Every structure is written in structure tokens, then in C-alpha cells.
PDB file of C-alpha atoms in Angstrom:
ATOM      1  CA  UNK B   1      71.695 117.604  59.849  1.00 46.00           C
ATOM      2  CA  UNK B   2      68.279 118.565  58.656  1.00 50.00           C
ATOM      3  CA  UNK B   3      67.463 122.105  57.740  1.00 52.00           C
ATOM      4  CA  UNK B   4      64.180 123.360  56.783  1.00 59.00           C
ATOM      5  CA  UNK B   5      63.582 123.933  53.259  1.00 50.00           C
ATOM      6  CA  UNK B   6      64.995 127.853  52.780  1.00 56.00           C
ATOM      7  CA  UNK B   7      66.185 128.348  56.153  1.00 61.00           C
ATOM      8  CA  UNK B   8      69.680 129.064  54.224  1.00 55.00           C
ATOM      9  CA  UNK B   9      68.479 132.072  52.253  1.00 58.00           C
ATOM     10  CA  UNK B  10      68.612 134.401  54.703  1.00 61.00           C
ATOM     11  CA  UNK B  11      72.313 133.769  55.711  1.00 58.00           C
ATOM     12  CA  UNK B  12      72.794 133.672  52.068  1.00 55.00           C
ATOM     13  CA  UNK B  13      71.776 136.916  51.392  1.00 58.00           C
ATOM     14  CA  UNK B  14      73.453 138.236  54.520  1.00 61.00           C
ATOM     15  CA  UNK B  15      76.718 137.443  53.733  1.00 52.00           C
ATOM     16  CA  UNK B  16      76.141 138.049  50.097  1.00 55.00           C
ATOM     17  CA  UNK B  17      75.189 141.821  51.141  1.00 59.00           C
ATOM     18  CA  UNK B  18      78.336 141.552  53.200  1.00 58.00           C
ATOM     19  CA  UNK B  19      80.682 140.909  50.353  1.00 56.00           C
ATOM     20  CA  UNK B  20      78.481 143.386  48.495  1.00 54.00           C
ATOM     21  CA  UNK B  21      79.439 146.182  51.069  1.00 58.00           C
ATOM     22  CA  UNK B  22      82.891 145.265  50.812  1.00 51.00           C
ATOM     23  CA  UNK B  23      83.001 145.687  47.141  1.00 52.00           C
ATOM     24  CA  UNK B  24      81.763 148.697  47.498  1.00 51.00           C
ATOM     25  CA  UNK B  25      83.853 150.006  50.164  1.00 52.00           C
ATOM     26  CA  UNK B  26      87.105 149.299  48.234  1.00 45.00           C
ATOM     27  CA  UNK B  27      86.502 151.217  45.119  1.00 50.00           C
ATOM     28  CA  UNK B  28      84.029 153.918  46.765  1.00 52.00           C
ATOM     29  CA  UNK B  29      85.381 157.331  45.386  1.00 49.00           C
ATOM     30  CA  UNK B  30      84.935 160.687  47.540  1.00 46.00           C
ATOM     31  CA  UNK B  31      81.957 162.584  47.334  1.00 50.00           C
ATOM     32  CA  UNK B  32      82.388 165.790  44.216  1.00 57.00           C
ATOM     33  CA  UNK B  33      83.396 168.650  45.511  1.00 63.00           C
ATOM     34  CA  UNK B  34      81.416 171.398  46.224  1.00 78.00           C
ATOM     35  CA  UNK B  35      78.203 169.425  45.767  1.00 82.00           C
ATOM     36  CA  UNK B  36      75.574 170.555  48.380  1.00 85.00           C
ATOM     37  CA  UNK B  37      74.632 167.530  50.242  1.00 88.00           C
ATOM     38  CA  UNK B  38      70.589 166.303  50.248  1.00 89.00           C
ATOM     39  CA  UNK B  39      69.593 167.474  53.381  1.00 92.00           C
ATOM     40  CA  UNK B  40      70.915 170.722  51.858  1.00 93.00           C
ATOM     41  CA  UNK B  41      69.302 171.385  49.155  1.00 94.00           C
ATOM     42  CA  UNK B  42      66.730 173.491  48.518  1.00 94.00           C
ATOM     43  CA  UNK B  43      62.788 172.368  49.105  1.00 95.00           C
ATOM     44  CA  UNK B  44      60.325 173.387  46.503  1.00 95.00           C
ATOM     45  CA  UNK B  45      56.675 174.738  47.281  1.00 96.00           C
ATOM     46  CA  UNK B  46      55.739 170.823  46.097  1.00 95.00           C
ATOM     47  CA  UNK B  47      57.710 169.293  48.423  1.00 96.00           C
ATOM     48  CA  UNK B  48      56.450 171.824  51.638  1.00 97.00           C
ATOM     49  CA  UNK B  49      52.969 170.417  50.176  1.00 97.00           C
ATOM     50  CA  UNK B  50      53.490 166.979  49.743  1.00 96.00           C
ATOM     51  CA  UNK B  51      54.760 167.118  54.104  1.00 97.00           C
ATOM     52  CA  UNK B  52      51.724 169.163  54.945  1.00 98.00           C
ATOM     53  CA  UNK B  53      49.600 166.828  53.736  1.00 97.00           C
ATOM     54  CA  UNK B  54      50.786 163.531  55.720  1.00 97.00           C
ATOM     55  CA  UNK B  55      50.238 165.823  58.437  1.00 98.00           C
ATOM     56  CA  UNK B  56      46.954 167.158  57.833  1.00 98.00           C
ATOM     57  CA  UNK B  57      46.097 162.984  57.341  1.00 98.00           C
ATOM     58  CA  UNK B  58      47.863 162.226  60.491  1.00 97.00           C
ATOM     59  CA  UNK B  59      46.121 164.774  62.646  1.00 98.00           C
ATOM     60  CA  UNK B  60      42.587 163.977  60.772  1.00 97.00           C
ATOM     61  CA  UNK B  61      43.005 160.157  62.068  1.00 96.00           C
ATOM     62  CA  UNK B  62      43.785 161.162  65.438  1.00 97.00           C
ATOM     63  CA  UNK B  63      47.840 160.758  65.596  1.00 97.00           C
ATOM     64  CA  UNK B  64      48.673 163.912  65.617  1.00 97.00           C
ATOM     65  CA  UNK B  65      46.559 166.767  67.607  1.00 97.00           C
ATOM     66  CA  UNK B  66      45.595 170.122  66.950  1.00 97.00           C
ATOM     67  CA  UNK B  67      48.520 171.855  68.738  1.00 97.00           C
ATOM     68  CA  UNK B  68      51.003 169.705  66.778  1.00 97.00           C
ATOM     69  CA  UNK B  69      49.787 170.125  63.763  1.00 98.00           C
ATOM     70  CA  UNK B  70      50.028 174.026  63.613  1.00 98.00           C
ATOM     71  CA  UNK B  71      53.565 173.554  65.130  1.00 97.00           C
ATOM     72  CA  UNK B  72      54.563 171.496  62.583  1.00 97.00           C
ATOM     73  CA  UNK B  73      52.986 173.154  59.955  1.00 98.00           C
ATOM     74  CA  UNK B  74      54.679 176.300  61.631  1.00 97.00           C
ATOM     75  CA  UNK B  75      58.296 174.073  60.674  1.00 97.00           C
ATOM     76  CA  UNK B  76      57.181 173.228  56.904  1.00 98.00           C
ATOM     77  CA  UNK B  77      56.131 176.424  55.983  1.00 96.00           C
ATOM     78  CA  UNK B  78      59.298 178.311  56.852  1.00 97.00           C
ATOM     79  CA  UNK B  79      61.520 175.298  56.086  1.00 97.00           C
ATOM     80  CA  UNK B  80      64.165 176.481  53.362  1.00 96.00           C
ATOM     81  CA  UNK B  81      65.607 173.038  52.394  1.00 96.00           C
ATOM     82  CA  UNK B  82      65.027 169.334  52.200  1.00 96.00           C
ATOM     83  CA  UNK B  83      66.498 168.570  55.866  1.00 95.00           C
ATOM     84  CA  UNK B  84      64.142 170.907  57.272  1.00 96.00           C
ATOM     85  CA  UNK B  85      61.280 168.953  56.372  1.00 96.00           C
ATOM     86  CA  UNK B  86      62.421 165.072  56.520  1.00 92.00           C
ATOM     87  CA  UNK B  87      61.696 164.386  60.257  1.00 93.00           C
ATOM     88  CA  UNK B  88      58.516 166.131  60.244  1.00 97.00           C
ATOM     89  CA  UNK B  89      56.796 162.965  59.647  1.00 97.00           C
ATOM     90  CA  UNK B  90      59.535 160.169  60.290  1.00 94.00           C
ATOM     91  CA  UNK B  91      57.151 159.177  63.279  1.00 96.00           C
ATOM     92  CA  UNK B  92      53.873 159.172  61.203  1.00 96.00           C
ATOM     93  CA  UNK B  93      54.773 156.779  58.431  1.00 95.00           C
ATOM     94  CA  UNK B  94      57.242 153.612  57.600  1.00 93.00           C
ATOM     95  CA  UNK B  95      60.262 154.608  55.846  1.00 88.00           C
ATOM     96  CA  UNK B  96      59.049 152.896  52.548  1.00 86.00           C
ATOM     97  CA  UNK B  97      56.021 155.549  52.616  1.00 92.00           C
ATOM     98  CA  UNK B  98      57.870 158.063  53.429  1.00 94.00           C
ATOM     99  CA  UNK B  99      56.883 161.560  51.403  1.00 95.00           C
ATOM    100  CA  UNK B 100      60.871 162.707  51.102  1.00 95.00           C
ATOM    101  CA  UNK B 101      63.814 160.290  51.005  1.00 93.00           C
ATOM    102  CA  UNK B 102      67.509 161.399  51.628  1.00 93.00           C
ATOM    103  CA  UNK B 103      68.794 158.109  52.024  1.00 87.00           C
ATOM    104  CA  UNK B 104      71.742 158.196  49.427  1.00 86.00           C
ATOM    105  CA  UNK B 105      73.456 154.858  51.069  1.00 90.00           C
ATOM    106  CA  UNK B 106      73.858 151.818  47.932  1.00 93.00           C
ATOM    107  CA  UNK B 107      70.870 149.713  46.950  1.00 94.00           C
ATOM    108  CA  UNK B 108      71.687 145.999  47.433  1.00 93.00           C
ATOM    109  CA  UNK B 109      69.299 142.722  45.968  1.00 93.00           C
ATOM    110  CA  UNK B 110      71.050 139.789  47.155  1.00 92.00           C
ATOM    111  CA  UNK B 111      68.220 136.594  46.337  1.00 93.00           C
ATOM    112  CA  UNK B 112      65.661 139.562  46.561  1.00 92.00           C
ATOM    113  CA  UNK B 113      64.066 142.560  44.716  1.00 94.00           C
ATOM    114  CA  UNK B 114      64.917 146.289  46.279  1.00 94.00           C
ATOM    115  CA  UNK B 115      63.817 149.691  44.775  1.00 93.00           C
ATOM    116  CA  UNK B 116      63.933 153.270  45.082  1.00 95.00           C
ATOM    117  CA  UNK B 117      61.270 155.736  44.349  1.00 94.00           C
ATOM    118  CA  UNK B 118      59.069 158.121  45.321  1.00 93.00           C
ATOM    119  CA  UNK B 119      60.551 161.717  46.062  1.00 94.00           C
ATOM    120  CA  UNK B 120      63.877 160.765  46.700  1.00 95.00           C
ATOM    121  CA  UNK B 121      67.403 162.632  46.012  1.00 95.00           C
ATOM    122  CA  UNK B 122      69.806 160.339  43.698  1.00 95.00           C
ATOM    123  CA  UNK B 123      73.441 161.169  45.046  1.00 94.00           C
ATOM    124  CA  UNK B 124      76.235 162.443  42.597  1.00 94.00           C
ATOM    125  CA  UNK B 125      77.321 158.838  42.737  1.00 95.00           C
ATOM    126  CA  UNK B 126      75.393 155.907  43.845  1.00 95.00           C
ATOM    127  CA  UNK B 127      76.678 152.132  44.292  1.00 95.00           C
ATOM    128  CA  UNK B 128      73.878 149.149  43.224  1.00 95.00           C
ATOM    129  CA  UNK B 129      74.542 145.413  43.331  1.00 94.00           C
ATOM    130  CA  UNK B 130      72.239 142.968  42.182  1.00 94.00           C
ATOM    131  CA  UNK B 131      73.094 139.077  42.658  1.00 93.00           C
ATOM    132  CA  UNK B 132      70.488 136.696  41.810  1.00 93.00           C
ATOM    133  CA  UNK B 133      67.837 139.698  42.639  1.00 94.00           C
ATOM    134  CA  UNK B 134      66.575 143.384  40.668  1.00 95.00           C
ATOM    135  CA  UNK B 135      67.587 146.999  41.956  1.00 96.00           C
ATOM    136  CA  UNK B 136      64.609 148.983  40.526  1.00 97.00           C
ATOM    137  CA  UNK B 137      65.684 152.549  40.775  1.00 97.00           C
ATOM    138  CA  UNK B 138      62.539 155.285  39.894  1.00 97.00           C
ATOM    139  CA  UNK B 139      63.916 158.815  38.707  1.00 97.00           C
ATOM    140  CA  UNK B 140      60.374 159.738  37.605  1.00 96.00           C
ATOM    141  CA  UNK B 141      59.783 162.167  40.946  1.00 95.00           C
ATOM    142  CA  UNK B 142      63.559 162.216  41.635  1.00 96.00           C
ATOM    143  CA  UNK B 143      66.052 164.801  42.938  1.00 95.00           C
ATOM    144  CA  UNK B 144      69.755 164.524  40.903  1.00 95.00           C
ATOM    145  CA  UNK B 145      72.112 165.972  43.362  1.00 93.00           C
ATOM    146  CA  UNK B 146      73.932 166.721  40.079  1.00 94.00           C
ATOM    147  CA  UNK B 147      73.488 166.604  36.217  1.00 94.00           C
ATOM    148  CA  UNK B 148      75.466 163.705  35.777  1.00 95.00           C
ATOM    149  CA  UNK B 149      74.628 160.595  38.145  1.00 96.00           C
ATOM    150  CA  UNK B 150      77.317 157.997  38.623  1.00 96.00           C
ATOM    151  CA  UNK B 151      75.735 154.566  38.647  1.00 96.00           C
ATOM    152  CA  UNK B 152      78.057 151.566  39.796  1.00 95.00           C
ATOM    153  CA  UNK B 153      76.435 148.752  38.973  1.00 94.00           C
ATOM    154  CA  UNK B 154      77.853 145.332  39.995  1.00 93.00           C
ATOM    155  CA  UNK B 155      75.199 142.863  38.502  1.00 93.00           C
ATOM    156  CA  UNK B 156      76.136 138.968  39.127  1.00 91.00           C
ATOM    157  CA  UNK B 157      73.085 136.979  37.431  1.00 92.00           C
ATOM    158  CA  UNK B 158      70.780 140.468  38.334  1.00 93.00           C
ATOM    159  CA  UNK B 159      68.611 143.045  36.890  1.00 94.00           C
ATOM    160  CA  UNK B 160      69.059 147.055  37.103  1.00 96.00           C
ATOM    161  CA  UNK B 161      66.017 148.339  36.003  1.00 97.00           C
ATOM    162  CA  UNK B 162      65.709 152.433  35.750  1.00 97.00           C
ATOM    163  CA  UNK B 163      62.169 154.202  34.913  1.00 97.00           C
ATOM    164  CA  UNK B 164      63.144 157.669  33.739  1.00 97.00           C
ATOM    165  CA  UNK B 165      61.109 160.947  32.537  1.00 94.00           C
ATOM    166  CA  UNK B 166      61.324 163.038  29.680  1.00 91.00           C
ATOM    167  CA  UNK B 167      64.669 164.494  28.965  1.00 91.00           C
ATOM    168  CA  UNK B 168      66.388 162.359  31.269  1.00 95.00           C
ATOM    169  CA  UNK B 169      69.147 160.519  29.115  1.00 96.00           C
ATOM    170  CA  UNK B 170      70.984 157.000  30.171  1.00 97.00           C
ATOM    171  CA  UNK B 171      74.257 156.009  29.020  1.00 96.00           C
ATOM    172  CA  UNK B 172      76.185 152.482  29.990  1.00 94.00           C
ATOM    173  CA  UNK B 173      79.751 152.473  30.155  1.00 92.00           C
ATOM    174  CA  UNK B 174      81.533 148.825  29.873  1.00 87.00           C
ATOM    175  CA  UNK B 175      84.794 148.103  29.179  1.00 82.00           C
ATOM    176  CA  UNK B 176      85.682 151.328  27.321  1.00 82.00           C
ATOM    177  CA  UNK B 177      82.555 151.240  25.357  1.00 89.00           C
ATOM    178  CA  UNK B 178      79.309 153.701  25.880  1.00 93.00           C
ATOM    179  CA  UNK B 179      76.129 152.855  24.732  1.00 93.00           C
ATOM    180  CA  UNK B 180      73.494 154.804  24.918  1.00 94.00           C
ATOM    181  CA  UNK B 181      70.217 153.408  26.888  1.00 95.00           C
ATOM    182  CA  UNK B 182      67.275 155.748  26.410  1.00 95.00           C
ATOM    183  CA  UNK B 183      65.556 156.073  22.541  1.00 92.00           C
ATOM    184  CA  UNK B 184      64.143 159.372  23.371  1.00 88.00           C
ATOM    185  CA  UNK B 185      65.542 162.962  22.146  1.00 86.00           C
ATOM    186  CA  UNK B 186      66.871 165.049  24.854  1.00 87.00           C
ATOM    187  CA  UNK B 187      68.042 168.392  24.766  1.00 86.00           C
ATOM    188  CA  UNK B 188      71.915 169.290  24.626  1.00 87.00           C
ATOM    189  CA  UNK B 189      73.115 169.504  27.928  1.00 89.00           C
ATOM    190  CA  UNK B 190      70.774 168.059  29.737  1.00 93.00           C
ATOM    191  CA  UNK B 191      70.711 165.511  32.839  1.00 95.00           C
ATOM    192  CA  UNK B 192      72.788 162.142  32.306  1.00 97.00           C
ATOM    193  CA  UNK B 193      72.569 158.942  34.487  1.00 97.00           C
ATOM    194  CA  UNK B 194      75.948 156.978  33.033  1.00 97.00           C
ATOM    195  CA  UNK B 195      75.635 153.723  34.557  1.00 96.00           C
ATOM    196  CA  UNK B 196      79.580 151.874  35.137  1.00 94.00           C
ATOM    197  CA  UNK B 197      79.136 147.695  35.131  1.00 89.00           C
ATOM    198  CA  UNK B 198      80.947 145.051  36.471  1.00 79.00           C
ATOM    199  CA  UNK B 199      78.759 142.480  34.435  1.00 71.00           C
ATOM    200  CA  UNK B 200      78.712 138.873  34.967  1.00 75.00           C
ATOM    201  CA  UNK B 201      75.794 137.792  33.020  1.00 79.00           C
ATOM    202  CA  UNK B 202      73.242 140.681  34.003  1.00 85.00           C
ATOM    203  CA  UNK B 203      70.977 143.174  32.766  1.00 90.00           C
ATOM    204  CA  UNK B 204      69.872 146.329  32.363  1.00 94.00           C
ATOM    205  CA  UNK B 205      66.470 147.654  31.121  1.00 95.00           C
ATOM    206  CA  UNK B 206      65.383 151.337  30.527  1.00 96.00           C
ATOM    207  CA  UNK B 207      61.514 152.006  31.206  1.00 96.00           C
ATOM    208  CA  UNK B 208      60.696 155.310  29.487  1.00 95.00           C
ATOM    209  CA  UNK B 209      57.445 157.358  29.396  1.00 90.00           C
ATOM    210  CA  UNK B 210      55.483 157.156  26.037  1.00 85.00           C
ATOM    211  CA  UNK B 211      56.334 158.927  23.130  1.00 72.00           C
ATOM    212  CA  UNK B 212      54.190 161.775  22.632  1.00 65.00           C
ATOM    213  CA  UNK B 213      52.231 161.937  19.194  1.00 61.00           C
ATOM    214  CA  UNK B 214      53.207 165.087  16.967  1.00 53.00           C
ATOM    215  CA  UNK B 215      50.484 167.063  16.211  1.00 55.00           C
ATOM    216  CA  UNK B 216      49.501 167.793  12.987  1.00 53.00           C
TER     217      UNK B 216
END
């Protein structure tokens, strides 16, 4: 039987995201304790902003009209926290563009390259597989649902690759061992992403901002 060249990937990477999921499921831990979930946290002044402007856009390209706008400006104005404000535009934009992200399921790369980015809150604990494909995961404009983020990382011949900001410190923890990730100084006590592998030949890079120069 002939197939045409490829036609296999996608049912490769289907039931490699399967097995992936399954993985997952059977050594997924429940949630902390007393840990406010995304849509519950709090929304900053920012993050009203960054909402009022995809609708101010949307309304000044015709999709939204007048009367909308000021009721959903009405909504983002008096919103208190992040669930408040996450539909307000969920018909305006794909969810890749999306201003505010609470998606906290696991990031999967099976024969392909998936990220997460943007304004988006990083769960207490998060699950990320990589076979054959790179998980890019961007804490730059991040939310940490808590000061220490659990990473379980299951790389088989795939890349983790984490962009972090200043004072944001990365640990790895394999086979009893830690290793710490980031160069930078941070201060004592501040926010920790330890990252957990199951490692068959993978990797894991650390992008961090640029040293700044010391005046003198």
C-alpha cells in the first residue's frame, strides 16, 4: 500500500500525545492546597489595560460597536480578578493572540514545536513532554500561581526551552541531583521554577535577559 510521503505524521503525533496524556495522568499529583486558582487571582491595573485595548481595536475596525464597547469596558473596569476579564475578548481574537491566558492544562510537542507566552498564569505545577519536538515556555510577562513552579518535564529526543526575567531562578532536579540553571544573582527567597526530568537524551536551555553593566 502506497502512502503519501508524511501522511503518517499526523497519526504519529496523535498517538504520541496520547501516550503523552497518559503519562501524565498516572503520576499527576493534586493541585497545593489553598492555592487560589487563575481565574481567581487578582487582575492588575496592566492587565484591565492590556483588555481595554483589544477592545478599543476591535470596536475601531468595526467588530465591536459603540454600545458594546462601553458595556464591556463597563466589565473591565470593575473586574477584580483575572476570570473577570478573560472572555471579554475570547470572540475578538484566536486563542494564540489572546491578551490573558489561563490555560494551565500540560504543553505537549510530539514531531512539533509548542510554546507558551504572552500574559499567561504558570500553574503551581505544570506537566511538559517533548518527543522529537521543543516546549518553549516564556515567563518573561508571566503569572506564577506560586513561588515555586513544579515543572515535569518528560523529554524523549526533545528540547525544553524557558526564557526567564530578572530574579527569576531555575533549578533541575534529576535523579537526586539539583543543578542550578540560571547564571544570574537573585535575591534570597525569591521565585523558583525547579524543573523534575524523565530524560532520555533531551535538553534543556535557559534564555536569560542581559546582564546589566555596573555603573561606575
Amino acid at each position: 500500500m502506497n502512502e503519501r510521503a508524511g501522511s503518517w505524521l499526523p497519526k504519529l503525533q496523535e498517538v504520541g500525545e496520547r501516550l503523552a496524556e497518559e503519562f501524565v495522568t498516572s503520576r499527576r499529583a493534586s493541585a497545593a492546597p489553598g492555592l487560589p486558582k487563575p481565574h481567581e487571582l487578582r487582575a492588575s491595573d496592566a492587565d484591565r489595560e492590556r483588555i481595554a485595548q483589544v477592545l478599543q481595536d476591535a470596536h475601531a475596525d468595526g467588530r465591536l460597536d459603540l454600545v458594546e464597547l462601553e458595556e464591556r469596558l463597563g466589565v473591565v473596569y470593575s473586574a477584580r480578578t483575572l476570570g473577570d476579564l478573560a472572555g471579554l475578548t475570547a470572540d475578538l481574537l484566536p486563542a494564540e493572540e489572546q491578551p490573558l491566558n489561563l490555560d494551565g492544562r500540560p504543553v505537549s510537542a510530539i514531531f512539533k514545536k509548542e510554546q507558551r507566552g504572552g500574559r499567561w498564569v504558570v500553574p503551581a505545577e505544570l506537566d511538559v513532554t517533548a518527543m522529537f519536538g521543543t516546549t518553549k515556555l516564556d515567563f518573561r510577562d508571566a503569572i506564577l500561581q506560586n513561588s515555586r513552579i513544579v515543572i515535569n518535564a518528560t523529554l524523549v529526543f526533545g528540547g525544553l526551552e524557558i526564557h526567564v526575567p530578572e530574579d527569576l531562578e531555575v533549578i533541575r532536579v534529576a535523579k537526586g541531583e539539583t543543578v542550578r540553571l540560571t547564571r544570574q544573582p537573585v535575591e534570597p527567597g525569591g521565585p523558583v521554577v525547579e524543573v523534575r526530568t524523565t530524560n532520555f537524551a533531551g535538553d534543556i536551555k535557559v534564555k536569560e535577559p542581559p546582564r546589566r553593566r555596573r555603573r561606575r
